Coordinates of C-alpha atoms and ligand atoms in Angstrom, one line a residue:
X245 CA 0.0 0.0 0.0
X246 CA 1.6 3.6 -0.8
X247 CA 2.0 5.8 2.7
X248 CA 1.5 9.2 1.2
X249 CA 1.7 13.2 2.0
X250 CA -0.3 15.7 1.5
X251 CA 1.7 19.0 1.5
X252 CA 0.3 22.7 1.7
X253 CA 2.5 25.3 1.6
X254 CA 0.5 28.6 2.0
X255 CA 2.0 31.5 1.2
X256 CA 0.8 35.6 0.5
X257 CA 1.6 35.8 -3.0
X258 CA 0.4 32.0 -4.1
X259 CA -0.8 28.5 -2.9
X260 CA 1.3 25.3 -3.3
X261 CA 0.1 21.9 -2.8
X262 CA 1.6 18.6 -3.4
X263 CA 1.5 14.9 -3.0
X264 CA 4.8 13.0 -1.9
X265 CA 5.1 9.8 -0.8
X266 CA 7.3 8.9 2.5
X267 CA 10.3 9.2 0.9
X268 CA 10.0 12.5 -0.2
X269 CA 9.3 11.6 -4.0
X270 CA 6.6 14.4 -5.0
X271 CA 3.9 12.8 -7.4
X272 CA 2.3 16.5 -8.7
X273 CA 1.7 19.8 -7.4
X274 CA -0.4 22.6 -8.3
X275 CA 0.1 26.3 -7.8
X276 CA -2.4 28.8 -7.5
X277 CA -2.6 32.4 -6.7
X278 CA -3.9 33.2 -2.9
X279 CA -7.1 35.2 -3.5
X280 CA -6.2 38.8 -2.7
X281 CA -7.7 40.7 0.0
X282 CA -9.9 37.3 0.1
X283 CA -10.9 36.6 4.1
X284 CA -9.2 33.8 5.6
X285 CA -12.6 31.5 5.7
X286 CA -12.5 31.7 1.9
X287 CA -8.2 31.1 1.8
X288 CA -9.6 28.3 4.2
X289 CA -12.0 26.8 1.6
X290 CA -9.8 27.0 -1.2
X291 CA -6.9 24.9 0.7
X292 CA -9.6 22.1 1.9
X293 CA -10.8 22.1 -1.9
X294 CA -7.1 21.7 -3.1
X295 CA -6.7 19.1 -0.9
X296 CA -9.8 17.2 -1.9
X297 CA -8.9 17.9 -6.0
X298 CA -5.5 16.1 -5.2
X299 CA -6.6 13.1 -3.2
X300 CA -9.4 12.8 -6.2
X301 CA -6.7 13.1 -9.0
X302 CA -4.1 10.7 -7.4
X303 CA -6.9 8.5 -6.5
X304 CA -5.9 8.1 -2.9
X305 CA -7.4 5.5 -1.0
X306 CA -8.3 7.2 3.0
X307 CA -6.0 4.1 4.5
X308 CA -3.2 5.8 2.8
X309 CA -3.0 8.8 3.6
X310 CA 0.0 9.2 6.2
X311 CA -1.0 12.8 7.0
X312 CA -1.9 16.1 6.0
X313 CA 0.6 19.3 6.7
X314 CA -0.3 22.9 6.2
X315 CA 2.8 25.4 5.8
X316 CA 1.8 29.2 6.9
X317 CA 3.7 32.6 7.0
X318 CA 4.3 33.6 10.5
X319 CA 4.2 34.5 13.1
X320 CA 2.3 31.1 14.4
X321 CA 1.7 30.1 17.9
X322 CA 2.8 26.9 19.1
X323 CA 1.4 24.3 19.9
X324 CA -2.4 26.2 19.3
X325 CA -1.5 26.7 15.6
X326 CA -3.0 30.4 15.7
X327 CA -2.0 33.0 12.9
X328 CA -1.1 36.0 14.7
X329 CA -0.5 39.7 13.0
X330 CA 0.7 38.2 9.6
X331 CA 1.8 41.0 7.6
X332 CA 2.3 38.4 4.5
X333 CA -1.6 37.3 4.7
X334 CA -3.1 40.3 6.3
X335 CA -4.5 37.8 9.2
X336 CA -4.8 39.4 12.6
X337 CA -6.1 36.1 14.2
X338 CA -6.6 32.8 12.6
X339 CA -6.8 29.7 14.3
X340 CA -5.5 27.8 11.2
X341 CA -4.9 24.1 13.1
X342 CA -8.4 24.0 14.6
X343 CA -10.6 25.5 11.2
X344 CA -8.5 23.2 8.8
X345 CA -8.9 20.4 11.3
X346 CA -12.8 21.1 11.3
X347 CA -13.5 21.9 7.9
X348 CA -11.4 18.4 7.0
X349 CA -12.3 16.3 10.0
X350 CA -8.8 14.7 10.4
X351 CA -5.3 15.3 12.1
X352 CA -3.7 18.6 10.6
X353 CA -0.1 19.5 11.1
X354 CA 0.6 23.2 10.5
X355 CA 4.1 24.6 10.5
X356 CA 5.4 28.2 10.1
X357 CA 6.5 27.9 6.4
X358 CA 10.1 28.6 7.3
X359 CA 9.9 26.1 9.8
X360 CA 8.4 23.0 7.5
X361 CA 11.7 24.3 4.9
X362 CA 14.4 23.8 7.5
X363 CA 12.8 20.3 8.2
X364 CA 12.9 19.5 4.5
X365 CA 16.6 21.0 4.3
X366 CA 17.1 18.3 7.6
X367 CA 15.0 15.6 6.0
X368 CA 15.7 15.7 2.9
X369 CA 18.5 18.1 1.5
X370 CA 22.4 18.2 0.6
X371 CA 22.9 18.2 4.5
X372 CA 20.6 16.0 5.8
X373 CA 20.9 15.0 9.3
X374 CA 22.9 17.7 10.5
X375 CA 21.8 18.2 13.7
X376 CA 22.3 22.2 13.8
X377 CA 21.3 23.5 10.8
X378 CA 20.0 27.3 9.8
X379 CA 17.8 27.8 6.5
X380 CA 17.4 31.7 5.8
X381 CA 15.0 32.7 2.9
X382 CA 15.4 35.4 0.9
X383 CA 12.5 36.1 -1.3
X384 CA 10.2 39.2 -1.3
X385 CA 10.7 38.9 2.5
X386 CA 13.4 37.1 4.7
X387 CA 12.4 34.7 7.3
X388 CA 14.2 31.3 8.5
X389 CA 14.4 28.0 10.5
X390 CA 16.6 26.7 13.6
X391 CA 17.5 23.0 14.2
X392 CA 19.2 22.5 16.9
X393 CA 20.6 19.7 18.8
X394 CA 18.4 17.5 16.0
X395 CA 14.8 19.5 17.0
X396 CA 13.2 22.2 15.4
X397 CA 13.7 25.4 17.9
X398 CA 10.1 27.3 17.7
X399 CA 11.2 29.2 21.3
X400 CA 8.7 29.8 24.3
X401 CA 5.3 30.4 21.8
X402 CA 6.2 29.6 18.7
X403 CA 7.9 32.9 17.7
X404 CA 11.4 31.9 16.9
X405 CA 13.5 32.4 13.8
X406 CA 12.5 35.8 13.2
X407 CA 15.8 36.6 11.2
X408 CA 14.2 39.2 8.2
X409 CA 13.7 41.2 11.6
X410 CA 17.3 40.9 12.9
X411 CA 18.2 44.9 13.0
X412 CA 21.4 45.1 10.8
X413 CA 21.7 49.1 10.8
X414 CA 20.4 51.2 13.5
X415 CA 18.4 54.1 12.2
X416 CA 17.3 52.5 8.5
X417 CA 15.0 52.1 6.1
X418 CA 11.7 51.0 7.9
X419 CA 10.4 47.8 8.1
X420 CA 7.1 46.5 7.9
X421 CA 6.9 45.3 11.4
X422 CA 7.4 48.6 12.2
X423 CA 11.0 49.2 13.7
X424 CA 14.1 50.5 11.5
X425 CA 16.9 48.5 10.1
X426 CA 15.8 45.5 10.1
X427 CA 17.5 42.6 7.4
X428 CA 14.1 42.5 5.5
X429 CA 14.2 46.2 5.1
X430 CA 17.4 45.9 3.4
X431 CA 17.9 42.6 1.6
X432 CA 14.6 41.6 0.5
X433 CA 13.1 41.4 -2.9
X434 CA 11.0 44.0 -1.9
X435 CA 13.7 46.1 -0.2
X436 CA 15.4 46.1 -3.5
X437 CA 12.0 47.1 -5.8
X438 CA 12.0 49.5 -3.5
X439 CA 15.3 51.6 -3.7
X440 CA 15.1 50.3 -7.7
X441 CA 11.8 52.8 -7.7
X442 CA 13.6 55.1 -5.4
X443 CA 16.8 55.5 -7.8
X444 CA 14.9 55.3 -11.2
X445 CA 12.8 58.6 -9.2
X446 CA 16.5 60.3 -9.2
X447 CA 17.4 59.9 -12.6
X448 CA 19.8 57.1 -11.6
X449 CA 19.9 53.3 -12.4
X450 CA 19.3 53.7 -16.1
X451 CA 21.7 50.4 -16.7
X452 CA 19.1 48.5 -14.6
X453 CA 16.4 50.4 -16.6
X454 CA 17.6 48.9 -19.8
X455 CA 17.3 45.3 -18.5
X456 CA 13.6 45.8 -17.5
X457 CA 10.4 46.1 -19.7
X458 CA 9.4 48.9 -20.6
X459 CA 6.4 50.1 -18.0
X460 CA 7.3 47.6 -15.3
X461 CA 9.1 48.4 -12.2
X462 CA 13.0 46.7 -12.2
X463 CA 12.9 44.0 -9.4
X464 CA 15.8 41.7 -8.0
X465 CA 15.8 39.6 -11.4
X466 CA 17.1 43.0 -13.6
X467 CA 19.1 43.8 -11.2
X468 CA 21.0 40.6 -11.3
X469 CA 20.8 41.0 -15.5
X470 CA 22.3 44.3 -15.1
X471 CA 25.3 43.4 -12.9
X472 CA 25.7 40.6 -14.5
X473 CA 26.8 43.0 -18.0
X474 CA 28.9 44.8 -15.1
X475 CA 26.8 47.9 -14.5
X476 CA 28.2 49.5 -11.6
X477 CA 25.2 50.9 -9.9
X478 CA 23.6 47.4 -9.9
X479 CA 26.7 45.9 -8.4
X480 CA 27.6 48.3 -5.7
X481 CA 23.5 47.6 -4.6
X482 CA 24.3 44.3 -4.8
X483 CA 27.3 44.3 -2.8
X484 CA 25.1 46.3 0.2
X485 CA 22.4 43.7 -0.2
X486 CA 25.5 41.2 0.0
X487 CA 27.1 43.2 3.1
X488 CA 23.9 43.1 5.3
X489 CA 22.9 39.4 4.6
X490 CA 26.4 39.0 6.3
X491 CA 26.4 40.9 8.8
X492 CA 22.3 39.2 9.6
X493 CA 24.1 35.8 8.7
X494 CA 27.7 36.1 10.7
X495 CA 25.6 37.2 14.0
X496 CA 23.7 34.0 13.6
X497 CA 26.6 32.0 13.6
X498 CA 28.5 33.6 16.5
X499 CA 25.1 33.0 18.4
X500 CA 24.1 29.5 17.2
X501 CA 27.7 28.1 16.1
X502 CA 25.8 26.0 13.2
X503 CA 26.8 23.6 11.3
X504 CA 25.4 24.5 8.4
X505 CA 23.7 27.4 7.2
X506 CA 21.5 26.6 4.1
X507 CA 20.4 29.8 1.6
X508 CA 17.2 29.2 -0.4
X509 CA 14.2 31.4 -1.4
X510 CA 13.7 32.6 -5.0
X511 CA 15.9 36.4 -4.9
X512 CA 18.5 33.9 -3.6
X513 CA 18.4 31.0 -6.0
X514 CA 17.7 33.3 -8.6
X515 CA 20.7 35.5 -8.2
X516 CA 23.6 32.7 -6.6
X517 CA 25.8 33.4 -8.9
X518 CA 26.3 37.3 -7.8
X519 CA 25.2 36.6 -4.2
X520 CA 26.4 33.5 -2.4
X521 CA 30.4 33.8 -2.5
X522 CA 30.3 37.2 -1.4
X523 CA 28.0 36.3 1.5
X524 CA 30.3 32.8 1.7
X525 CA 33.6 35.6 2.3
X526 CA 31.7 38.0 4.7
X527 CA 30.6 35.5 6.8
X528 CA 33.8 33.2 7.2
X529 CA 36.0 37.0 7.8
X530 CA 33.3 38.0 10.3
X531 CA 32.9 35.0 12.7
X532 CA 34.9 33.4 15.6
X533 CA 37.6 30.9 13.9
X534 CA 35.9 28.1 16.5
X535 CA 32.8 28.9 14.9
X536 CA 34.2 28.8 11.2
X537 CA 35.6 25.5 11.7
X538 CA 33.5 22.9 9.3
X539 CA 31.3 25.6 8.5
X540 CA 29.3 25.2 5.7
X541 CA 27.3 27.7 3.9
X542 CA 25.6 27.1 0.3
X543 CA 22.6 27.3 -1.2
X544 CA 19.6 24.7 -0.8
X545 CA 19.3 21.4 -3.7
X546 CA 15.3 21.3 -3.3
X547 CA 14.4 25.3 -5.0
X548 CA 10.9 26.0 -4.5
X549 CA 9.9 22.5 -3.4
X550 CA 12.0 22.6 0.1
X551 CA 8.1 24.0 2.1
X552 CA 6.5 20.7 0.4
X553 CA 9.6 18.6 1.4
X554 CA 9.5 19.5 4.7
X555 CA 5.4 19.2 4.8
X556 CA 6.5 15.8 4.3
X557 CA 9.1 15.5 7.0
X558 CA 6.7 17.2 9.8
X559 CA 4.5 14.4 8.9
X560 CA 6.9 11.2 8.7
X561 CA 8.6 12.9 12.5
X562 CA 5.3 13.1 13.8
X563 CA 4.4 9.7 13.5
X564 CA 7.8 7.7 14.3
Ligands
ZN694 ZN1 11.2 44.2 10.7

């Protein structure tokens, strides 16, 4: 009989669920766009649906289903599985577990999203079984995902693993949560759109201008085209962007003393070839020489999939 997974990794921009059996082998997936401005009872719906659609297409038999995981932006209480002030859903307060739970009648497992991808990474990844492990995202926003000592750390409530809102320059650009400075401010996808629109405003960044379609606003990906042909302005933004994920990065290793530190998230895998060595050199100059030893930082073997990955690993841990 096939033991299989049903994967749900909810997220503000778009909706990914997948089938995997127990050994990580994904058997489809379907993407979606989250309903904009939609309120969470109808984001609700549309997950149970997706769910159903995928058990009716893979013709999955109730006996084998292993379990069901549900991935969320943060922040997410633990062990309640509430949805508290999300800035990427516009939730104030969702009690995901218990209205997926209801509305499907079974066992749920829901995750912080950055939490099910450093499970995958520890599950299923390049350094699987390494028992202190970091996974930082760098997408439109930056989040990430402690193992240590072999177990997910979520801290006291659930909270943990907050790096996007590690302050990395006092005084700077404001963040959406409010304070200044913080690594999402400054690194993100968004945090460059935003000082792209800013420049362009100045009459400045017309190398990254050429790179974009006309009418649209230049984002991380001409950015990365524009460097690559060596325009300067585009590199020197780069190397900031490059400087503060350091400095975010090298803190978290003087603090944690990792074994690995695993880079994923689509501005990241998008742009490795400009990013990761410089943020490889800035970290390894900026950290204790015991903490460098056997260090390993690179960027994650399972892309976009590494949320569904670890949907499966929540649910194979749970149940062991
Ligand atoms: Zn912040």
């Amino acid at each position: 009989m096939r033991e299989l997974v049903v994967g749900v990794d909810l997220g503000g921009t778009k909706i990914l669920a997948g089938i995997a059996d127990s050994n990580g082998n994904i058997l489809g997936k379907k993407r979606i766009l989250t309903p904009v401005g939609a309120d969470p009872d109808h984001v609700l719906d549309v997950i149970v649906d997706y769910i159903t659609e995928l058990l009716r297409v893979y013709q999955v038999q109730k006996e084998e289903i292993r379990g069901v995981a549900v991935a969320t932006p943060g922040p997410l209480s633990f062990p309640e599985g509430v949805v508290r002030n999300s800035p990427n859903l516009g939730w104030q307060r969702v009690n995901l577990k218990q209205e997926l739970i209801r509305r499907t009648g079974r066992p749920i497992i829901v995750e912080k999203d950055t939490n099910m991808a450093v499970l995958g990474e520890y599950y299923f990844g390049r350094q699987r079984g390494c028992g202190d492990l970091l996974y930082i995202t760098v997408s439109t926003g930056v989040g990430g995902g402690v193992v240590c000592a072999g177990e997910l750390y979520r801290g006291h409530a659930g909270g943990a693993g907050e790096i996007g809102h590690m302050v990395v320059e006092a005084g700077g650009v404001t963040c959406n949560c409010g304070r200044q400075g913080c690594l999402e401010a400054l690194a993100s996808g968004n945090a460059i759109a935003r000082r792209l629109d800013e420049m362009v405003k100045q009459g400045q960044g017309q190398g990254i201008l050429t790179c974009t379609t006309p009418g649209e606003h230049p984002g991380p990906r001409e950015l990365g085209m524009a460097a690559r042909q060596g325009d300067k302005e585009a590199r020197l933004l780069l190397s900031q962007v490059t400087d503060y994920l350091g400095i975010g990065i090298a803190n978290l290793v003087n603090i944690f003393n990792p074994q690995a530190i695993i880079l994923g998230g689509g501005m990241m895998l998008g742009l490795k070839d400009l990013l990761l060595e410089p943020v490889q050199n800035y970290v390894y100059e900026h950290i204790f020489s015991l903490n460098r030893d056997n260090l390993v930082v690179e960027c994650t073997s399972l892309g976009d999939d590494i949320v569904l990955y670890g949907c499966v690993a929540a649910v194979m841990r749970e149940r062991v």
